[in-house]
Amino acid sequence: MRDYLVVVDMQKDFIDGALGTAEAVKIVPAVQKKIREFDGQVVFTMDTHPADYLDTQEGRNLPVEHCIRGTDGWKLEPGIAALQEKLDAPVFEKPTFGSRALGEYLLEKDREEGIGTIEVIGLCTDICVVSNALLIKAFLPEIPVITDSSCCAGVTPGKHRAALETMASCQIQVIQNPGD
């Protein structure tokens, strides 16, 4: 049985780029530490949009170009990218908030070897972290899903807290950072 760590969208556009925040910048060292110290399989997601992003439904609702495939902002934060490369960890590119491919991958891994726990961290708590945590819970309802608030940041601090409350309501164990 193996534990999994899902690192969601730790990309430059969400940290210090087009949609970056001070809170996102602040969690980078904690995320790097969590990845380095994690005893299990680490996997990553990357928000990935086409050049015509503004013509998509998401682009019409959030008209800020970000994570356009191949751009600098699409890339993982350099320290996190180095860890992903060192671990040769799987990366799931996703065109929307949740990754069905990630859910299917984890379901298959549970069938093959069993999964102990799945921890979900990253950006943004109130969009892609909560979407992937709930998606994973739907695919694997009997596997404990965890999130560490110190390794997540939302669009705003208030939305971050609201997403943590939503996850807790949906039986996702929230490791609470004293500041949240």
Short mmCIF file of C-alpha atoms in Angstrom, two decimals:
data_model
loop_
_atom_site.label_atom_id
_atom_site.label_comp_id
_atom_site.label_asym_id
_atom_site.label_seq_id
_atom_site.Cartn_x
_atom_site.Cartn_y
_atom_site.Cartn_z
CA MET A 1 0.00 0.00 0.00
CA ARG A 2 1.34 3.40 -0.97
CA ASP A 3 0.50 7.00 -0.02
CA TYR A 4 0.16 9.68 -2.71
CA LEU A 5 0.84 13.40 -2.74
CA VAL A 6 -0.92 15.40 -5.46
CA VAL A 7 0.75 18.76 -6.13
CA VAL A 8 -1.79 20.95 -7.93
CA ASP A 9 -0.80 23.68 -10.40
CA MET A 10 2.35 25.05 -8.76
CA GLN A 11 2.97 27.04 -11.93
CA LYS A 12 4.58 30.41 -12.34
CA ASP A 13 1.38 32.14 -13.54
CA PHE A 14 -0.35 31.18 -10.27
CA ILE A 15 2.62 32.08 -8.07
CA ASP A 16 4.11 35.34 -9.33
CA GLY A 17 2.69 35.66 -12.84
CA ALA A 18 -0.64 36.63 -14.39
CA LEU A 19 -2.75 35.33 -11.47
CA GLY A 20 -0.09 35.27 -8.75
CA THR A 21 -0.60 36.35 -5.16
CA ALA A 22 1.60 37.07 -2.17
CA GLU A 23 -0.01 34.07 -0.43
CA ALA A 24 0.99 31.78 -3.32
CA VAL A 25 4.59 33.01 -3.19
CA LYS A 26 4.61 32.41 0.56
CA ILE A 27 3.69 28.68 0.33
CA VAL A 28 6.42 27.71 -2.18
CA PRO A 29 9.03 26.72 0.47
CA ALA A 30 6.46 24.63 2.40
CA VAL A 31 5.38 22.86 -0.79
CA GLN A 32 9.00 22.13 -1.72
CA LYS A 33 9.65 20.76 1.78
CA LYS A 34 6.51 18.59 1.67
CA ILE A 35 7.57 17.12 -1.70
CA ARG A 36 11.16 16.45 -0.51
CA GLU A 37 10.01 14.75 2.70
CA PHE A 38 7.01 12.83 1.36
CA ASP A 39 7.29 9.06 1.80
CA GLY A 40 5.25 7.82 -1.15
CA GLN A 41 4.43 8.67 -4.75
CA VAL A 42 4.27 12.33 -5.75
CA VAL A 43 2.23 13.38 -8.79
CA PHE A 44 1.67 16.82 -10.30
CA THR A 45 -1.05 18.61 -12.21
CA MET A 46 -0.53 21.52 -14.57
CA ASP A 47 -3.24 23.89 -15.68
CA THR A 48 -2.82 23.85 -19.47
CA HIS A 49 -4.61 26.14 -21.90
CA PRO A 50 -4.41 26.64 -25.67
CA ALA A 51 -3.43 29.91 -27.35
CA ASP A 52 -7.15 30.65 -27.94
CA TYR A 53 -7.89 30.47 -24.19
CA LEU A 54 -9.91 33.71 -24.26
CA ASP A 55 -12.36 32.04 -26.67
CA THR A 56 -13.11 29.20 -24.22
CA GLN A 57 -15.87 29.25 -21.61
CA GLU A 58 -13.29 29.58 -18.84
CA GLY A 59 -11.57 32.38 -20.76
CA ARG A 60 -14.82 34.28 -21.12
CA ASN A 61 -15.45 33.95 -17.37
CA LEU A 62 -11.83 34.63 -16.37
CA PRO A 63 -10.43 36.83 -19.15
CA VAL A 64 -6.81 36.68 -18.01
CA GLU A 65 -4.49 34.63 -20.20
CA HIS A 66 -2.60 32.18 -18.02
CA CYS A 67 -0.89 28.81 -18.22
CA ILE A 68 -0.83 28.87 -22.02
CA ARG A 69 1.02 25.72 -23.08
CA GLY A 70 4.71 26.42 -23.71
CA THR A 71 4.82 29.88 -22.13
CA ASP A 72 7.05 30.77 -19.20
CA GLY A 73 4.00 31.17 -16.93
CA TRP A 74 2.82 27.64 -17.78
CA LYS A 75 5.99 26.09 -16.33
CA LEU A 76 6.23 24.71 -12.82
CA GLU A 77 8.03 26.94 -10.32
CA PRO A 78 11.74 26.18 -10.90
CA GLY A 79 12.46 24.53 -7.53
CA ILE A 80 9.33 22.41 -7.80
CA ALA A 81 10.15 21.56 -11.43
CA ALA A 82 13.57 20.31 -10.28
CA LEU A 83 11.91 18.08 -7.67
CA GLN A 84 9.42 16.74 -10.24
CA GLU A 85 12.30 15.94 -12.57
CA LYS A 86 14.42 14.34 -9.83
CA LEU A 87 11.51 12.13 -8.77
CA ASP A 88 10.52 11.45 -12.39
CA ALA A 89 6.99 12.05 -11.09
CA PRO A 90 3.95 11.84 -13.35
CA VAL A 91 2.46 15.13 -14.56
CA PHE A 92 -1.18 15.50 -15.55
CA GLU A 93 -1.90 18.42 -17.84
CA LYS A 94 -5.49 19.51 -17.43
CA PRO A 95 -7.60 21.92 -19.48
CA THR A 96 -9.99 22.61 -16.62
CA PHE A 97 -10.12 22.67 -12.83
CA GLY A 98 -10.23 18.94 -12.06
CA SER A 99 -8.28 16.19 -13.81
CA ARG A 100 -10.29 13.12 -14.76
CA ALA A 101 -7.03 11.50 -15.93
CA LEU A 102 -5.63 11.94 -12.42
CA GLY A 103 -8.73 10.32 -10.91
CA GLU A 104 -8.48 7.39 -13.32
CA TYR A 105 -4.74 7.01 -12.63
CA LEU A 106 -5.31 6.90 -8.86
CA LEU A 107 -8.19 4.44 -9.25
CA GLU A 108 -5.91 2.14 -11.27
CA LYS A 109 -3.07 2.48 -8.74
CA ASP A 110 -5.48 1.57 -5.94
CA ARG A 111 -6.55 -1.55 -7.87
CA GLU A 112 -2.92 -2.52 -8.55
CA GLU A 113 -1.26 -1.91 -5.19
CA GLY A 114 -3.70 -0.23 -2.83
CA ILE A 115 -3.54 3.38 -1.70
CA GLY A 116 -3.22 4.35 1.96
CA THR A 117 -3.91 8.09 1.77
CA ILE A 118 -3.98 10.84 -0.84
CA GLU A 119 -2.83 14.33 0.14
CA VAL A 120 -3.73 17.25 -2.14
CA ILE A 121 -1.83 20.55 -1.96
CA GLY A 122 -1.14 23.54 -4.21
CA LEU A 123 -2.96 26.32 -6.01
CA CYS A 124 -5.59 27.66 -5.92
CA THR A 125 -7.33 26.23 -2.85
CA ASP A 126 -10.73 27.52 -3.92
CA ILE A 127 -10.57 26.39 -7.54
CA CYS A 128 -8.25 23.56 -8.58
CA VAL A 129 -7.27 22.13 -5.17
CA VAL A 130 -10.86 21.71 -4.01
CA SER A 131 -11.93 20.47 -7.47
CA ASN A 132 -9.26 17.77 -7.52
CA ALA A 133 -9.77 16.78 -3.89
CA LEU A 134 -13.51 16.29 -4.46
CA LEU A 135 -12.90 14.50 -7.76
CA ILE A 136 -10.49 12.11 -6.02
CA LYS A 137 -13.03 11.55 -3.24
CA ALA A 138 -15.63 10.67 -5.91
CA PHE A 139 -13.27 8.17 -7.59
CA LEU A 140 -12.01 6.68 -4.31
CA PRO A 141 -14.58 7.33 -1.56
CA GLU A 142 -12.99 4.92 0.95
CA ILE A 143 -9.45 6.34 0.68
CA PRO A 144 -8.65 9.11 3.18
CA VAL A 145 -8.06 12.41 1.34
CA ILE A 146 -6.06 15.07 3.16
CA THR A 147 -5.05 18.67 2.52
CA ASP A 148 -2.50 20.74 4.40
CA SER A 149 -3.59 24.37 4.59
CA SER A 150 0.01 25.55 4.93
CA CYS A 151 0.74 24.16 1.45
CA CYS A 152 -2.25 25.80 -0.26
CA ALA A 153 -3.24 29.34 -1.17
CA GLY A 154 -6.48 30.66 -2.59
CA VAL A 155 -7.37 33.52 -4.87
CA THR A 156 -7.94 35.46 -1.64
CA PRO A 157 -7.40 34.47 2.01
CA GLY A 158 -11.17 34.39 2.53
CA LYS A 159 -11.75 32.07 -0.43
CA HIS A 160 -8.89 29.87 0.81
CA ARG A 161 -10.63 29.49 4.19
CA ALA A 162 -14.01 28.86 2.55
CA ALA A 163 -12.51 26.10 0.37
CA LEU A 164 -10.92 24.46 3.41
CA GLU A 165 -14.34 24.51 5.12
CA THR A 166 -15.96 22.98 2.03
CA MET A 167 -13.37 20.21 1.92
CA ALA A 168 -13.81 19.49 5.63
CA SER A 169 -17.59 19.29 5.08
CA CYS A 170 -16.95 16.68 2.38
CA GLN A 171 -14.87 14.49 4.72
CA ILE A 172 -11.49 15.62 3.48
CA GLN A 173 -9.13 15.86 6.44
CA VAL A 174 -7.78 19.39 6.68
CA ILE A 175 -4.47 19.86 8.45
CA GLN A 176 -5.06 23.36 9.73
CA ASN A 177 -2.33 25.99 9.63
CA PRO A 178 -2.72 28.25 12.70
CA GLY A 179 -3.10 31.29 10.39
CA ASP A 180 -6.10 29.85 8.52
#
